[in-house]
Amino acid sequence: MASILRRYNSLAIRRPLLTGVVSAALLFGAGDVLAQQGVEKRGLARHDYIRTARLTAYGGLIFAPIICGWYGILERLPKAVITSPRFGVLLKVGLDQFVFTPGLIAVFFTSMTLMEGKGSEEVGRRLHGAWAPTLVRNWGVFIPTQLVNFSVVPLQHRLLVVNVVNLFWNTYLSYANSQATKEETVKA
């Protein structure tokens, strides 16, 4: 296990975006598998592999590049603004959770809806029904996570920390998205 972590660390330093893309894709896909098998109890015969592919694609192609860029921006906050290490952590968590994350959750539901082949009307319905409750639940998980992440975790490992927490969060997101999809089907 130690050799795997050393290899990951080396890759995260040398190729941060590639490492983030691969780990996010794998963990988003795994979160969907957990949602379908552990929460929804679908069994392999009823597993929606296309849904898993959508979540995997979102994690690797949309989420990871955005987060890698965002963490870089947070690291470059002017030193004049960050008057103490504690204030720096609180500022980063505040910006991350109250400025950045609301948009990222909208990107998630929009991406999923469009990848399902649905249009802008369905995007609006899904955002209206799922965005606010998801954001509030996100704060319960990620404010504490990011307090730890921004205070003690080196930059090259922050996406990994988020991805590990995301394994469980993505299980919830996948389930929430599938429930929003079911509600759209019932209303249509």
Tab-separated table of C-alpha atoms in Angstrom, residues 69-182:
chain	number	residue	atom	x	y	z
A	69	GLY	CA	-7.902	24.781	-11.955
A	70	TRP	CA	-9.920	26.023	-8.989
A	71	TYR	CA	-7.436	24.721	-6.427
A	72	GLY	CA	-4.670	26.468	-8.363
A	73	ILE	CA	-6.616	29.732	-8.163
A	74	LEU	CA	-7.131	29.332	-4.417
A	75	GLU	CA	-3.406	28.703	-3.929
A	76	ARG	CA	-2.583	31.943	-5.749
A	77	LEU	CA	-4.738	34.180	-3.567
A	78	PRO	CA	-2.718	37.306	-2.831
A	79	LYS	CA	-0.664	37.079	0.346
A	80	ALA	CA	-1.884	40.585	1.254
A	81	VAL	CA	-5.423	39.183	1.515
A	82	ILE	CA	-4.422	36.228	3.684
A	83	THR	CA	-3.465	37.885	6.955
A	84	SER	CA	-2.926	34.618	8.863
A	85	PRO	CA	-2.891	30.885	8.086
A	86	ARG	CA	-6.205	30.396	9.908
A	87	PHE	CA	-7.843	33.228	7.961
A	88	GLY	CA	-6.420	31.762	4.745
A	89	VAL	CA	-8.088	28.409	5.433
A	90	LEU	CA	-11.414	30.064	6.290
A	91	LEU	CA	-11.229	32.261	3.190
A	92	LYS	CA	-10.510	29.266	0.930
A	93	VAL	CA	-13.324	27.215	2.467
A	94	GLY	CA	-15.717	30.159	2.189
A	95	LEU	CA	-14.838	30.818	-1.448
A	96	ASP	CA	-14.937	27.110	-2.249
A	97	GLN	CA	-18.276	26.360	-0.627
A	98	PHE	CA	-20.239	29.589	-1.030
A	99	VAL	CA	-18.921	31.000	-4.322
A	100	PHE	CA	-17.646	28.029	-6.346
A	101	THR	CA	-19.692	25.006	-5.252
A	102	PRO	CA	-23.186	26.359	-6.040
A	103	GLY	CA	-22.142	26.674	-9.675
A	104	LEU	CA	-20.399	23.309	-9.694
A	105	ILE	CA	-23.548	21.573	-8.463
A	106	ALA	CA	-25.499	23.302	-11.236
A	107	VAL	CA	-22.870	22.083	-13.720
A	108	PHE	CA	-23.330	18.528	-12.395
A	109	PHE	CA	-27.106	18.437	-12.810
A	110	THR	CA	-26.933	20.251	-16.155
A	111	SER	CA	-24.263	17.866	-17.471
A	112	MET	CA	-26.129	14.768	-16.334
A	113	THR	CA	-29.399	15.967	-17.852
A	114	LEU	CA	-27.779	16.814	-21.179
A	115	MET	CA	-25.813	13.536	-21.261
A	116	GLU	CA	-29.141	11.756	-20.753
A	117	GLY	CA	-30.266	13.365	-24.015
A	118	LYS	CA	-32.729	15.769	-22.419
A	119	GLY	CA	-33.122	19.455	-23.180
A	120	SER	CA	-33.019	22.789	-21.418
A	121	GLU	CA	-36.551	22.490	-20.044
A	122	GLU	CA	-35.569	19.309	-18.203
A	123	VAL	CA	-32.354	20.977	-17.018
A	124	GLY	CA	-34.451	23.740	-15.461
A	125	ARG	CA	-36.778	21.271	-13.756
A	126	ARG	CA	-33.917	19.221	-12.361
A	127	LEU	CA	-32.087	22.293	-11.084
A	128	HIS	CA	-35.284	23.604	-9.517
A	129	GLY	CA	-35.960	20.352	-7.686
A	130	ALA	CA	-32.501	19.060	-6.786
A	131	TRP	CA	-29.994	21.933	-6.680
A	132	ALA	CA	-30.832	23.566	-3.310
A	133	PRO	CA	-31.214	20.361	-1.253
A	134	THR	CA	-28.016	18.993	-2.790
A	135	LEU	CA	-26.126	22.200	-1.999
A	136	VAL	CA	-27.229	22.137	1.646
A	137	ARG	CA	-26.235	18.472	2.001
A	138	ASN	CA	-22.927	19.291	0.298
A	139	TRP	CA	-22.169	21.892	2.966
A	140	GLY	CA	-22.696	19.296	5.690
A	141	VAL	CA	-20.080	17.044	4.078
A	142	PHE	CA	-17.625	19.394	2.430
A	143	ILE	CA	-17.271	22.323	4.820
A	144	PRO	CA	-15.627	20.026	7.403
A	145	THR	CA	-13.734	18.160	4.664
A	146	GLN	CA	-12.351	21.353	3.171
A	147	LEU	CA	-11.418	22.784	6.577
A	148	VAL	CA	-9.113	19.782	7.000
A	149	ASN	CA	-8.093	19.723	3.340
A	150	PHE	CA	-7.016	23.370	3.152
A	151	SER	CA	-5.354	23.381	6.560
A	152	VAL	CA	-3.183	20.242	6.558
A	153	VAL	CA	-3.222	18.538	3.136
A	154	PRO	CA	-0.536	19.461	0.565
A	155	LEU	CA	-1.886	20.911	-2.703
A	156	GLN	CA	-1.007	17.821	-4.765
A	157	HIS	CA	-3.174	15.628	-2.493
A	158	ARG	CA	-6.242	17.864	-2.121
A	159	LEU	CA	-8.048	16.431	-5.119
A	160	LEU	CA	-7.356	12.915	-3.806
A	161	VAL	CA	-8.896	13.816	-0.431
A	162	VAL	CA	-11.937	15.262	-2.182
A	163	ASN	CA	-12.133	12.223	-4.481
A	164	VAL	CA	-12.086	9.797	-1.545
A	165	VAL	CA	-14.874	11.728	0.194
A	166	ASN	CA	-16.541	11.961	-3.217
A	167	LEU	CA	-16.746	8.179	-3.431
A	168	PHE	CA	-19.508	8.396	-0.841
A	169	TRP	CA	-20.788	11.805	-1.943
A	170	ASN	CA	-21.031	10.576	-5.553
A	171	THR	CA	-23.099	7.652	-4.362
A	172	TYR	CA	-25.524	10.244	-2.998
A	173	LEU	CA	-25.285	12.452	-6.131
A	174	SER	CA	-25.929	9.532	-8.447
A	175	TYR	CA	-28.921	8.490	-6.384
A	176	ALA	CA	-30.239	12.096	-6.158
A	177	ASN	CA	-29.854	12.519	-9.914
A	178	SER	CA	-31.647	9.230	-10.612
A	179	GLN	CA	-34.486	10.255	-8.275
A	180	ALA	CA	-34.773	13.621	-10.051
A	181	THR	CA	-34.919	11.713	-13.343
A	182	LYS	CA	-37.732	9.509	-11.993
